[in-house]
Amino acid sequence: MSGNSQLLSDTLAAAKAQDRAALIAYLPAGFPTVDGGIAAVKAVFEGGADIVEVGLPHSDPVLDGPVIQTADDIALRGGVKIADVLRTVREAYEATGRPVLVMTYWNPVDRYGVERFTAELAEAGGAGCILPDLPVQESALWREHAGRHGLATVFVVAPSSRDERLAKITAAGSGFVYAASLMGVTGTRTSVGLEARTLVERTRTTTELPVCVGLGVSTAEHAAEVAGFADGVIVGSAFVKRMLDAPDEAAGLVAVRELAGELAEGVRKR
C-alpha cells in the first residue's frame, strides 16, 4: 500500500486555493492513553484542523519544551510503543480521510528499521514523516524508502540556517517545509516575531514547497498573524496544554476541539 503524500499536497493546495493557510495540529501518541490520544486527534480534526502530526514519544525530545516533554513522559510511562503510534495514524486517517504525519526523532526509526517503519507507516495510511534531528546529508536511506512507499519527508529549517543550507534542505524534502519560527524549543509564547516572516521569505526563494510555521503559535491571533505570510500554521504545545489542564479526558477532548475551532477561524483571518 502506498502512503498518502499526495493527500498531504492536495490538502495544502486546497487551503491555498481558498486563500488561507492550512491548520496543522500536533499531538503525541499515547497521551493521555493510546485510546485517548486517538480520540484527541479525531477531536482536533473535527474542530477544524486540516492536517495532524502524531508525535512518537521520546525520552530525550531535544526540540520540545516542558509541556510536550510532560505529555511524552506520561505516554512512555503508559508503555506506548511504535505499534501504538501507527495505530493512532491508522484510526485517525480511516475516521477522517485527512492527512496524518508522524513527527519523530531519528533513533526510534533507526532501531525499528527504516524499511519496516516506512512500509508500516504507509500501510497505516500515513502521509509522511517529520524528522527534526535527521541531517539532510545522512537522509538518503530514509528518503529512498519513504519515496518508494509514497511518504513525504518534511525537514525543519531554522532562522540560523544559512541560505546555502536552506537550499540543500528544501531540495531534499517533500510535502512541505517546517519553518521553526525561532531558536529554541516548542512552547507557547506571547508573540511569534519577525524572525518567522523573514525565514519564510528566505525559504521560499529556494523551493516551491509550501512553507509552514511552528514553535510558539498558540492563539487565534497568532494563527492569523502567521497565516498572513505562511502556507500553514503548526500548533502543538497549546493543544497538549489544554489536555494537561483538563480535569478529565472528556473535558480535554472538548478543550482541544474548541481550540482547533478557534485556530481554524484564525487562519481564515489572514
XYZ file of C-alpha atoms in Angstrom:
270
model
C 0.000 0.000 0.000
C 1.246 3.468 -0.864
C 1.290 6.276 1.654
C -0.682 9.487 1.410
C 1.903 12.088 0.451
C -0.349 13.188 -2.423
C -3.231 13.735 0.001
C -0.946 15.990 2.036
C -0.006 18.028 -1.036
C -3.622 18.220 -2.170
C -4.754 19.411 1.264
C -2.189 22.206 1.347
C -3.098 23.179 -2.227
C -6.805 23.251 -1.335
C -6.154 25.630 1.556
C -4.150 27.890 -0.745
C -6.979 27.834 -3.306
C -9.267 29.077 -0.519
C -6.820 31.940 0.097
C -5.922 30.767 3.568
C -3.233 28.904 5.428
C -3.655 25.280 6.481
C -4.028 24.478 10.167
C -1.644 21.732 11.270
C -2.049 20.317 14.778
C 0.414 18.239 16.781
C -0.452 15.696 19.476
C 1.732 12.897 20.873
C 0.530 9.317 20.561
C -0.287 7.527 23.799
C -1.293 10.715 25.626
C -3.134 10.630 27.938
C -3.628 6.979 26.899
C -3.410 5.307 23.494
C -7.197 5.397 23.055
C -7.359 8.902 24.486
C -4.676 10.076 22.078
C -6.584 8.662 19.106
C -9.739 10.417 20.312
C -7.795 13.678 20.677
C -6.526 13.522 17.096
C -10.063 12.930 15.848
C -11.283 15.836 18.007
C -8.858 18.356 16.516
C -9.839 17.233 13.025
C -13.494 17.704 13.992
C -12.643 21.173 15.307
C -11.123 22.278 12.020
C -7.522 21.069 11.686
C -6.533 20.239 8.117
C -3.531 18.053 8.975
C -2.322 16.373 12.170
C 1.199 15.473 13.219
C 1.269 12.493 15.584
C 4.290 12.618 17.848
C 6.296 9.481 18.590
C 7.126 9.980 22.297
C 10.828 10.101 23.041
C 12.796 10.119 26.280
C 15.023 12.985 25.112
C 12.911 15.258 22.879
C 15.525 17.936 22.204
C 13.207 20.180 20.137
C 10.322 20.051 22.598
C 9.656 22.249 25.596
C 8.331 21.252 29.036
C 4.668 20.885 28.001
C 5.304 18.271 25.317
C 8.032 16.653 27.430
C 5.444 16.143 30.178
C 2.997 14.535 27.739
C 5.749 12.327 26.296
C 6.679 11.186 29.798
C 3.057 10.247 30.537
C 2.865 8.301 27.267
C 6.157 6.496 27.863
C 5.227 5.577 31.422
C 1.997 4.227 29.969
C 4.050 1.881 27.805
C 3.410 3.435 24.384
C 5.088 1.580 21.513
C 5.670 2.319 17.825
C 2.767 -0.026 17.091
C 0.537 2.337 19.094
C 1.794 5.308 17.085
C 0.971 3.503 13.848
C -2.439 2.508 15.214
C -3.093 6.170 16.041
C -2.241 7.141 12.461
C -4.393 4.368 11.015
C -7.500 5.049 13.092
C -7.297 8.814 12.651
C -6.882 8.517 8.893
C -9.622 5.907 8.496
C -12.033 8.012 10.554
C -11.382 11.309 8.761
C -9.713 10.687 5.395
C -7.309 13.527 6.196
C -3.503 13.578 6.145
C -1.738 12.315 9.250
C 2.043 12.508 9.613
C 4.389 11.182 12.262
C 6.841 13.509 13.939
C 9.742 11.584 15.380
C 13.386 11.765 16.299
C 15.644 9.520 14.288
C 16.819 6.986 16.874
C 13.498 5.105 17.273
C 13.145 4.794 13.484
C 16.731 3.633 13.086
C 16.288 0.973 15.789
C 12.937 -0.168 14.377
C 14.323 -0.388 10.857
C 13.822 2.165 8.093
C 12.245 -0.259 5.615
C 9.907 -1.688 8.239
C 8.890 1.721 9.586
C 8.174 3.270 6.189
C 6.270 0.223 4.975
C 4.109 0.085 8.096
C 3.500 3.847 8.156
C 2.340 3.716 4.535
C 0.146 0.693 5.262
C -1.452 2.648 8.117
C -2.371 5.447 5.707
C 0.308 7.863 6.886
C 1.168 10.854 4.728
C 4.789 11.169 5.747
C 7.230 11.938 8.495
C 8.813 14.994 10.108
C 12.360 14.245 11.234
C 13.752 17.240 13.156
C 17.117 15.722 14.040
C 17.964 13.812 10.849
C 20.685 15.709 8.959
C 19.917 16.041 5.260
C 23.346 14.701 4.323
C 22.549 11.476 6.228
C 18.980 11.092 4.961
C 19.431 9.234 1.656
C 18.402 5.817 3.011
C 15.291 7.252 4.658
C 14.280 9.236 1.574
C 14.757 6.219 -0.683
C 12.342 4.110 1.351
C 9.921 6.961 2.041
C 9.704 7.743 -1.660
C 9.163 4.076 -2.503
C 6.229 3.967 -0.092
C 4.603 7.274 -1.060
C 5.580 9.144 2.109
C 6.584 12.792 2.346
C 9.817 13.717 4.114
C 9.471 17.016 5.968
C 12.646 18.701 7.173
C 12.927 21.548 9.681
C 14.648 24.843 8.880
C 15.552 27.465 11.464
C 16.406 31.167 11.482
C 20.059 30.176 11.920
C 20.060 28.169 8.662
C 22.287 29.857 6.089
C 20.991 30.310 2.548
C 23.178 27.539 1.116
C 21.998 25.168 3.851
C 18.370 26.181 3.298
C 18.639 25.279 -0.374
C 20.061 21.822 0.413
C 17.338 21.105 2.976
C 14.452 22.179 0.798
C 15.801 20.329 -2.246
C 15.818 17.084 -0.259
C 12.399 17.498 1.355
C 8.866 16.885 0.152
C 5.328 17.646 1.321
C 6.157 20.944 2.979
C 8.978 22.710 4.795
C 8.674 23.077 8.562
C 9.963 26.556 9.446
C 10.829 26.870 13.140
C 9.755 30.409 13.993
C 12.577 30.987 16.457
C 15.615 29.432 18.001
C 14.752 27.240 20.965
C 12.211 24.592 21.888
C 8.487 24.226 21.400
C 6.130 26.098 23.701
C 3.512 28.834 23.771
C 4.733 32.423 23.563
C 3.215 35.891 23.618
C 4.193 36.638 20.005
C 5.645 34.843 17.016
C 8.019 37.564 15.883
C 9.686 38.928 12.788
C 12.162 36.040 12.507
C 9.406 33.726 11.286
C 8.354 36.016 8.435
C 11.965 36.525 7.365
C 12.651 32.784 7.444
C 9.578 32.058 5.306
C 10.673 34.652 2.750
C 14.193 33.220 2.627
C 12.929 29.654 2.365
C 10.577 30.499 -0.494
C 13.498 31.687 -2.611
C 14.802 28.089 -2.552
C 11.669 25.991 -3.130
C 8.119 25.771 -4.417
C 7.110 23.556 -1.491
C 4.617 25.081 0.956
C 6.317 26.652 3.973
C 4.564 26.043 7.297
C 5.499 27.779 10.550
C 5.614 26.226 14.004
C 7.032 26.851 17.515
C 5.218 29.444 19.569
C 1.824 29.630 17.854
C -0.886 29.223 20.488
C -3.802 31.610 19.892
C -6.193 32.574 17.094
C -4.383 35.932 16.918
C -1.025 34.179 16.436
C -2.600 31.939 13.803
C -3.983 34.916 11.899
C -0.609 36.664 12.047
C 1.332 33.665 10.756
C -1.328 32.852 8.156
C -0.602 36.246 6.642
C 2.788 35.074 5.387
C 2.967 31.249 5.693
C 1.243 28.386 3.872
C 0.498 26.538 7.090
C 0.284 27.236 10.806
C 1.577 24.486 13.114
C 0.290 24.324 16.697
C 1.401 21.740 19.240
C 2.063 22.840 22.817
C -1.217 24.755 23.077
C -3.194 21.589 22.277
C -1.163 19.484 24.687
C -1.567 22.089 27.439
C -5.356 22.011 27.006
C -5.257 18.254 27.553
C -2.922 18.543 30.547
C -5.033 21.252 32.186
C -8.347 19.437 31.719
C -9.878 17.755 34.801
C -10.537 14.562 32.840
C -10.160 13.081 29.378
C -13.647 14.020 28.194
C -13.082 17.655 29.134
C -9.713 17.531 27.378
C -11.336 16.404 24.142
C -13.817 19.264 24.337
C -10.960 21.695 25.007
C -8.800 20.627 22.058
C -11.811 20.576 19.723
C -12.656 24.131 20.769
C -9.051 25.310 20.352
C -8.932 23.791 16.863
C -12.083 25.729 16.011
C -10.592 28.989 17.278
C -7.370 28.446 15.348
C -9.261 27.407 12.213
C -11.041 30.757 12.343
C -7.694 32.454 12.890
C -6.065 31.038 9.753
C -9.035 32.353 7.769
C -8.460 35.922 9.018
C -5.035 36.307 7.434
